[in-house]
Coordinates of C-alpha atoms in Angstrom, one line a residue:
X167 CA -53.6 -3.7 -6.6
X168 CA -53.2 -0.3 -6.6
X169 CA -51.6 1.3 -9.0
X170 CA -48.3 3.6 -8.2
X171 CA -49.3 6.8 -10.2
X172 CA -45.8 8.8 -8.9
X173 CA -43.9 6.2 -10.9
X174 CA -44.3 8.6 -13.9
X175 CA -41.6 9.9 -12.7
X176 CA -39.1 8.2 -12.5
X177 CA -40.0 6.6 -15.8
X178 CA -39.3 9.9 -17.0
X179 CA -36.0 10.2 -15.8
X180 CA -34.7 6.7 -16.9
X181 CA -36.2 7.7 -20.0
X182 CA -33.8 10.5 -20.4
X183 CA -30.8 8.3 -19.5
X184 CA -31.0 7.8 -23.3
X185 CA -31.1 11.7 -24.0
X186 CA -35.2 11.0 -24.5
X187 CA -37.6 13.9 -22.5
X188 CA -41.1 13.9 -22.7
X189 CA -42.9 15.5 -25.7
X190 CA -44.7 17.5 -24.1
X191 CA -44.3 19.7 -20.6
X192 CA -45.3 18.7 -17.7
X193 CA -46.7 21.1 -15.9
X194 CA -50.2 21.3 -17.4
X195 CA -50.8 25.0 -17.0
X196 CA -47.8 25.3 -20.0
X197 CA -50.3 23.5 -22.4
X198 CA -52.7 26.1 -23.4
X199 CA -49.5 28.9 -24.4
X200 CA -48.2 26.0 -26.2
X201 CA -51.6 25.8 -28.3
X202 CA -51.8 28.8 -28.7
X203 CA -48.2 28.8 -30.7
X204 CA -49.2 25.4 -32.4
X205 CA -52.8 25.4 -33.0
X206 CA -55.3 27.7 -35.1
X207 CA -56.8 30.8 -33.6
X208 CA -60.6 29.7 -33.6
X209 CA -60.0 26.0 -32.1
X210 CA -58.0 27.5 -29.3
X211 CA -60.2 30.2 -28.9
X212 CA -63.7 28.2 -28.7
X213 CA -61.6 25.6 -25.6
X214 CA -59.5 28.3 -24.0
X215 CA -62.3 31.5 -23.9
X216 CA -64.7 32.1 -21.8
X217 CA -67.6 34.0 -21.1
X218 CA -67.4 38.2 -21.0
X219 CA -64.0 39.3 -19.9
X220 CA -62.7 36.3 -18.6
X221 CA -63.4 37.1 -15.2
X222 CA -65.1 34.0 -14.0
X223 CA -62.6 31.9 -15.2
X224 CA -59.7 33.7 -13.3
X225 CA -61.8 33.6 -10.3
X226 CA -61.8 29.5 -10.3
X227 CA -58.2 29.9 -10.6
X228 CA -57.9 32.3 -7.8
X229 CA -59.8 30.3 -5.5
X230 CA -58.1 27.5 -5.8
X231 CA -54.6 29.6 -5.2
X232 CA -55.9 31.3 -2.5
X233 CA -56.2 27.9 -0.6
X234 CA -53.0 26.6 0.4
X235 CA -52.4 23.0 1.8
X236 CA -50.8 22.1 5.4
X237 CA -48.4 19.1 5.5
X238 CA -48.0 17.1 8.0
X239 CA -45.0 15.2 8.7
X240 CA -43.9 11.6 9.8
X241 CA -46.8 9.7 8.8
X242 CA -46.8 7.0 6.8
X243 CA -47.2 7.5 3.5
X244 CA -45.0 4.6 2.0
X245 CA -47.5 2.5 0.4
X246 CA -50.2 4.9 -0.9
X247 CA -53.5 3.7 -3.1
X248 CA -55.1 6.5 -5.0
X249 CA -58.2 4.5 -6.0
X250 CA -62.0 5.9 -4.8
X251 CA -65.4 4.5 -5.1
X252 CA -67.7 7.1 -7.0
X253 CA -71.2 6.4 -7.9
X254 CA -70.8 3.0 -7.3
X255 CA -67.9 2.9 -9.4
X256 CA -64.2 1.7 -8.8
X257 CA -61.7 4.4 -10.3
X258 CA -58.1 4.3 -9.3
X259 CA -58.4 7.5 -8.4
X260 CA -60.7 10.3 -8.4
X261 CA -60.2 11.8 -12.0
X262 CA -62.6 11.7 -14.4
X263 CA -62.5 13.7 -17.8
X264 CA -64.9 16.2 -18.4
X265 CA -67.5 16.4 -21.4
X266 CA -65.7 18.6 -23.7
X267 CA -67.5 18.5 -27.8
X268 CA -66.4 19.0 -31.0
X269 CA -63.0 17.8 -30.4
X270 CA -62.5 17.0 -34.3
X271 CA -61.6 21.3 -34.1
X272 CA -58.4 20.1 -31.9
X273 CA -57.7 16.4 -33.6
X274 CA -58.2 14.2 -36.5
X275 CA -59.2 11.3 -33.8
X276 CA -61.4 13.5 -31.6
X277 CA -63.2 12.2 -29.0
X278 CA -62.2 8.6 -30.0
X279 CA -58.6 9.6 -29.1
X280 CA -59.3 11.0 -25.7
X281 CA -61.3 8.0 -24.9
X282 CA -58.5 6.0 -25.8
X283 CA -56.3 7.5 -23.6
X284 CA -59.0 7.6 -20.8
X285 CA -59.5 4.1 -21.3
X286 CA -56.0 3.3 -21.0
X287 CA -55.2 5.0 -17.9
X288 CA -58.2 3.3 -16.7
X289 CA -60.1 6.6 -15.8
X290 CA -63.7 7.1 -17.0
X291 CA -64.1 9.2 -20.0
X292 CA -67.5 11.4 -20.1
X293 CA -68.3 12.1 -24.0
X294 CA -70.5 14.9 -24.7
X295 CA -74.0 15.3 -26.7
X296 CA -71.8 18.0 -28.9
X297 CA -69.4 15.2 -29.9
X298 CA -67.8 15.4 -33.2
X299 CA -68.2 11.3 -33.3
X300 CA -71.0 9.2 -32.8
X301 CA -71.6 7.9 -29.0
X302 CA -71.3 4.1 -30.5
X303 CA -67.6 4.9 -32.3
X304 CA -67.1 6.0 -29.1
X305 CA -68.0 3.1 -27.3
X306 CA -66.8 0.8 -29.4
X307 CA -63.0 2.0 -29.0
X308 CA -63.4 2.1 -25.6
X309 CA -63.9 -1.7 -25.3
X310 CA -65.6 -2.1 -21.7
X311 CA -63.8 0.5 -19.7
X312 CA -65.7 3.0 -17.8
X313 CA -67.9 5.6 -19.5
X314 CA -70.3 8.2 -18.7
X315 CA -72.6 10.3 -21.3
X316 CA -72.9 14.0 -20.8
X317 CA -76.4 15.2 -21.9
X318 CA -77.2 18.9 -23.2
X319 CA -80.8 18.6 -22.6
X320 CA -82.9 20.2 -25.2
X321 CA -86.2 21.0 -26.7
X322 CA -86.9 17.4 -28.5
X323 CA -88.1 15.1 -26.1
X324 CA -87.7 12.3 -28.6
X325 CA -84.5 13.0 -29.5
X326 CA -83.4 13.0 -25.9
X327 CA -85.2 9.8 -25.3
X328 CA -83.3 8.6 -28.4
X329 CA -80.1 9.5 -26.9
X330 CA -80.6 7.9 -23.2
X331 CA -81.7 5.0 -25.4
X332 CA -78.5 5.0 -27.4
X333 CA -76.0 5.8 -24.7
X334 CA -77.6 3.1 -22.2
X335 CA -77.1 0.6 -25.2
X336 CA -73.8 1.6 -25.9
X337 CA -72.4 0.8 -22.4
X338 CA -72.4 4.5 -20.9
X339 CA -73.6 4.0 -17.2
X340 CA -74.0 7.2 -15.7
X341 CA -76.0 10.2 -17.2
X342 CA -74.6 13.3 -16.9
X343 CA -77.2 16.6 -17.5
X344 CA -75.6 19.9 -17.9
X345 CA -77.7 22.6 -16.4
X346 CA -75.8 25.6 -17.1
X347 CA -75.8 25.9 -20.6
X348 CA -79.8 26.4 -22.1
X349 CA -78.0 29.2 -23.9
X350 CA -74.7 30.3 -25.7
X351 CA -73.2 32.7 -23.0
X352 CA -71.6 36.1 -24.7
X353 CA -68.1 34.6 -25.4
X354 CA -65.8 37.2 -27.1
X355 CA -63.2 34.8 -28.3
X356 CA -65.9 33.1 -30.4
X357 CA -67.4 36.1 -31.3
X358 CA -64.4 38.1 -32.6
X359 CA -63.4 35.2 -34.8
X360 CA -67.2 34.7 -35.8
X361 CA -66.2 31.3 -35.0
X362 CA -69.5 28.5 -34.1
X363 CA -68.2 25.2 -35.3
X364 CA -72.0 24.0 -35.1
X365 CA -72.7 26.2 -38.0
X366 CA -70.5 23.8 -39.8
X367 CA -71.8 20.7 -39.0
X368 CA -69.1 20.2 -36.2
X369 CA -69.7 18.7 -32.8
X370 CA -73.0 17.4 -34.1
X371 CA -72.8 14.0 -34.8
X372 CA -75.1 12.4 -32.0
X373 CA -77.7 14.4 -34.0
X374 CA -77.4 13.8 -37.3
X375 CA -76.6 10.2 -36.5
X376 CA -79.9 9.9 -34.7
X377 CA -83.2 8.5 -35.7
X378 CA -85.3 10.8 -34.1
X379 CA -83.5 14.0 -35.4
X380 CA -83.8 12.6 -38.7
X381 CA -87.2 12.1 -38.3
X382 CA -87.8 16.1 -38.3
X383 CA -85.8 16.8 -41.3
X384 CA -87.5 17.1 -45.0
X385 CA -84.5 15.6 -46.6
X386 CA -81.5 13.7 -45.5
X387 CA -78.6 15.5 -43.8
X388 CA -76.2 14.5 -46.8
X389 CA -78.6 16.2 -49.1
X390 CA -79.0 19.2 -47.0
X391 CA -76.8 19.8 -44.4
X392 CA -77.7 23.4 -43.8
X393 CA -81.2 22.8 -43.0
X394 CA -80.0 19.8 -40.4
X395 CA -77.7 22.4 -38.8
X396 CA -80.9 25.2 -38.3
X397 CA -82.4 22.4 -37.1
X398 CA -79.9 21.3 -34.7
X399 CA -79.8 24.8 -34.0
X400 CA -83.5 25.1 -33.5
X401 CA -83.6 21.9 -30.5
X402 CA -79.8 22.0 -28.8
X403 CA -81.1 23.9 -25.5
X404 CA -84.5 24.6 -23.8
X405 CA -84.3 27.5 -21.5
X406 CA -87.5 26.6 -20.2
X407 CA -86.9 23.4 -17.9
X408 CA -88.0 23.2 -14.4
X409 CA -87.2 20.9 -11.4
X410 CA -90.1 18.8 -12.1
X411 CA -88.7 17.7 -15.4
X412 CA -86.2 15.7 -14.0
X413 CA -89.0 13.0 -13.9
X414 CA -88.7 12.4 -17.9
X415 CA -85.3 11.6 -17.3
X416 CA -85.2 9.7 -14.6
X417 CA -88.2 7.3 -16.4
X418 CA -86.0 6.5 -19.4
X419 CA -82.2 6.6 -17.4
X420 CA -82.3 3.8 -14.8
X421 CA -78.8 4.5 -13.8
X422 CA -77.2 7.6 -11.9
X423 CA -77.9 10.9 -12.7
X424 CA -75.5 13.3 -12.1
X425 CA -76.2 17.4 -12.5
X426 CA -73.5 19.5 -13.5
X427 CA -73.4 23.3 -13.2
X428 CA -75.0 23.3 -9.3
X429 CA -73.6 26.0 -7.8
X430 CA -76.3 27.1 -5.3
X431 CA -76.5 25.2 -1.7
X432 CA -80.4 25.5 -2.8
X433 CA -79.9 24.2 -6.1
X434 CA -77.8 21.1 -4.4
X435 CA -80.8 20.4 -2.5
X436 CA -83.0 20.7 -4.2
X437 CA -81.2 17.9 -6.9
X438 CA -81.7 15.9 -3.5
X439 CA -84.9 16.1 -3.2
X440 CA -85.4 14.8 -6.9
X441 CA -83.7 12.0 -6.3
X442 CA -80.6 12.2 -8.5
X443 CA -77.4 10.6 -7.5
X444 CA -75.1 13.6 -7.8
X445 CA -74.2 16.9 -8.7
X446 CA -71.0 18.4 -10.3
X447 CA -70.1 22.1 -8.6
X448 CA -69.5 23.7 -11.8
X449 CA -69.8 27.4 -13.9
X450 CA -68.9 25.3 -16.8
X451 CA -65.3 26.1 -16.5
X452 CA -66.2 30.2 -16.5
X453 CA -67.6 29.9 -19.8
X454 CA -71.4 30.7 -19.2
X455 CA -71.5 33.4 -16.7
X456 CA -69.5 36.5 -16.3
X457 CA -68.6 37.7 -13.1
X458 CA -69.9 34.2 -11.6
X459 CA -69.1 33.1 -7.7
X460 CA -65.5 30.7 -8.2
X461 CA -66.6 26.9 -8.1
X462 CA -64.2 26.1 -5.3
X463 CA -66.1 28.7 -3.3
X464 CA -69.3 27.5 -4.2
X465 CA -68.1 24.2 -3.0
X466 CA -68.0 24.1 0.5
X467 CA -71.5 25.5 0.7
X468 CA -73.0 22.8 -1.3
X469 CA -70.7 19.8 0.5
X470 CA -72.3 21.2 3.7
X471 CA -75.9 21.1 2.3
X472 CA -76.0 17.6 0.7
X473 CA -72.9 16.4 1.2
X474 CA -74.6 13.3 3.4
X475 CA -77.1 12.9 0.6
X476 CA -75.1 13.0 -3.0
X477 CA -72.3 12.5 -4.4
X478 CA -70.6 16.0 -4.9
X479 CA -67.8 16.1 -7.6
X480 CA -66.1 19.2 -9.2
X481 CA -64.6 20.6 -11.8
X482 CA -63.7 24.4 -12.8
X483 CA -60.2 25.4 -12.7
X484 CA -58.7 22.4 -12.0
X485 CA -54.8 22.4 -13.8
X486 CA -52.3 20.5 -11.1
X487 CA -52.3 17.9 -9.1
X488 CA -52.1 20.4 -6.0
X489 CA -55.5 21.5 -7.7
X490 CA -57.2 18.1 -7.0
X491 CA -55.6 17.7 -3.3
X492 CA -57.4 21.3 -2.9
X493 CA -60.7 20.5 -4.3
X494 CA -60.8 17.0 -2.2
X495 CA -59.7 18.8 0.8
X496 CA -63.2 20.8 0.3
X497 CA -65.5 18.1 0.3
X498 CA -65.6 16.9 -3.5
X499 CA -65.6 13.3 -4.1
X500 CA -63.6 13.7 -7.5
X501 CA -62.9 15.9 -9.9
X502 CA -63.7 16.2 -13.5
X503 CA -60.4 17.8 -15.9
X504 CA -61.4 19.2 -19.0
X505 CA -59.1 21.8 -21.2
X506 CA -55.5 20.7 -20.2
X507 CA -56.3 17.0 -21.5
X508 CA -58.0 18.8 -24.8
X509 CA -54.9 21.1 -25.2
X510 CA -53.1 17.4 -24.6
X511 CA -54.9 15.7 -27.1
X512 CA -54.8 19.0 -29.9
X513 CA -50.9 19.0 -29.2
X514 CA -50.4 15.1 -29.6
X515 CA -53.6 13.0 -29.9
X516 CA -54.3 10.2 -27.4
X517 CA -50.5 10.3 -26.1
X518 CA -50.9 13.4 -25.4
X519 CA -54.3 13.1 -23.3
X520 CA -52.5 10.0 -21.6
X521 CA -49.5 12.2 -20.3
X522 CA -51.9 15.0 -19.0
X523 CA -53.5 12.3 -17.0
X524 CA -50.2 10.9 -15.8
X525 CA -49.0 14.3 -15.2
X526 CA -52.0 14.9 -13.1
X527 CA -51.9 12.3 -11.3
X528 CA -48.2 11.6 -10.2
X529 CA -48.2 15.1 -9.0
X530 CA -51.6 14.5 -6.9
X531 CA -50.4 11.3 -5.7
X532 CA -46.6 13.1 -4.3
X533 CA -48.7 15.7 -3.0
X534 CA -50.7 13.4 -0.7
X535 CA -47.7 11.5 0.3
X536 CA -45.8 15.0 0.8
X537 CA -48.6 16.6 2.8
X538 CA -48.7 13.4 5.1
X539 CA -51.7 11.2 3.6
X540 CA -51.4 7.7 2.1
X541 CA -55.0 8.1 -0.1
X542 CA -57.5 10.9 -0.4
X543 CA -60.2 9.4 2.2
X544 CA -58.1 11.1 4.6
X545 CA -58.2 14.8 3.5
X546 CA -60.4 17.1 4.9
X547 CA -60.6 21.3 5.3
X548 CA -57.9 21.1 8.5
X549 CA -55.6 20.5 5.3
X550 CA -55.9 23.8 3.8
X551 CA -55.4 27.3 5.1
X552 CA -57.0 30.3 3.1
X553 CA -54.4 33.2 2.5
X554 CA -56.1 36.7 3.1
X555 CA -57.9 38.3 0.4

């Protein structure tokens, strides 16, 4: 049955027949001022910067606000069902939340919290290699609800066999391989608060946890956590992978495989060609390159190049629920959300990831019904008008 996501509303305003309003606001793009008021200068800083002056990052946002939706009236929108298949995967709707590490700098529960609150709303959860807990903690508090592992593919091949390995074991069921990020980008925020939280032994824990790091290490990582960090340092990315090392990850993955940071209609086809299952259109949220094309203009491009042939998702800017309407209505098949729900979850731990995801989607779900669709299948580009640059 599908589940009635606009609901949240009204929930809302019963709730406040007994003088109770939500703790938090709900319009997502207040959440980042508010952790910035609540939270400490370098966490905020490390999920809220991005690379250079920022101006990739205002370019997702300006792409998506430049698009503006069309509604259509007197159709039938009474009974609506938000719910998509994606990968081979029923989600009630097409929301996932994106790999976002070292979430023990926003909240005691970290990553187990967000999963939680993933897990309850029943939308998959996609927990990064930079994870401040273990993949199996993880796992284990998400009981059997849907989960996908986010891969920073670096320099140890055994340690990345380790981890495919690990994940596969611990229920995660599609792989997720950042591209975009071999290297740091130049990220002012960081840099001016000489704030790395991996210097610290934060967002490492798939590492140190793993047999295969340990393996390379002279001494335990309780007896000397600085030289586990260098050496964490010394594997995290590999600048040199090519398109023909796909292969070592397709032989020990036998799930889908799903490249984020695709940006180039090229790039999308040539992900084709290798055989993986999808790509996420993606500059990492503005946080690599500077002066970058917007993700929801690279989007079209790459729906029309292997749109037929992947599974295109997105993520990059998204804040609203107008925001997923938009980035459907361009060809993705979902979306991925990644700061709002961390600024959710640094503000009030899993409830607070939960009611981002509400938020989200009640808003998405009036905004199809208001705009004269009853479920995304039926959105397409004569749905959006582009204001004039």
């Amino acid at each position: 049955m599908a589940k009635h996501w606009a609901d949240f509303q009204y929930e809302i305003y019963l709730n406040g027949m007994s003088g109770t309003v939500p703790r938090l606001p709900t319009d997502p793009t207040r959440l980042e001022e508010l952790a910035e008021h609540r939270l400490g200068p370098g966490p905020v800083g490390y999920v809220a910067g991005s690379a250079g002056n920022g101006s990739t990052a205002r370019a997702n946002r300006a792409a998506l606000d430049r698009r503006r939706i069309l509604p259509r009236m007197l159709r039938d929108v009474h009974e609506r069902d938000l719910s998509v298949e994606v990968l081979g995967r029923a989600l009630p709707a097409p929301l996932a939340l994106a790999p976002v590490g070292v979430l023990s700098i926003m909240h005691p529960e970290a990553e187990t919290a967000a999963a939680r609150a993933a897990a309850a709303q029943g939308v998959p959860y996609i927990l990064s290699s930079a994870s401040s807990t273990p993949m199996e903690q993880v796992a284990e508090a998400m009981g059997d609800a849907e989960r996908w592992f986010q891969l920073y593919w670096g320099k140890d091949r055994e340690v990345t066999r380790s981890f495919l390995g690990r994940a596969r074991t611990a229920g995660f069921t599609v792989l997720v391989v950042t591209l975009d990020t071999p290297i740091l980008a130049w990220r002012p925020r960081d840099l001016d608060q000489a704030y790395l939280p991996f210097l610290h032994g934060v967002g490492t824990a798939n590492y140190f946890s793993d047999p295969a790091f340990q393996a390379g290490l002279a001494k335990p990582v309780h007896e000397d956590p600085n030289a586990a960090v260098l050496h964490f340092l010394g594997l995290f990315g590999d600048a040199s992978h090519t398109w023909p090392d796909l292969g070592f990850l397709r032989e020990h993955w036998d799930g889908p495989i799903v490249l984020k940071g695709v940006l180039h209609p090229d790039d999308a086809r040539l992900a084709a060609d290798a055989g993986v299952e999808g790509v996420v259109v993606s500059n990492h949220g503005g946080r690599q390159v500077a002066g970058s094309v917007a993700a929801a203009d690279a989007l079209p491009r790459v729906v029309e190049a292997v749109g037929d042939r992947l599974t295109v998702l997105f993520d990059s800017g998204i804040r609203t629920g107008d925001d997923v309407f938009k980035a459907l209505a361009l060809g993705a098949r979902a979306v991925l959300l990644g700061r709002p729900y961390v600024y959710g979850l640094g503000l009030d731990g899993q409830a607070g990831v939960e009611h981002v995801i509400r938020c989200l989607l009640a808003e998405f779900d009036l905004t199809l019904a208001l705009s004269g669709h009853a479920g995304p299948s039926t959105i397409g580009t004569a749905d959006l008008v582009e204001d004039p640059v």
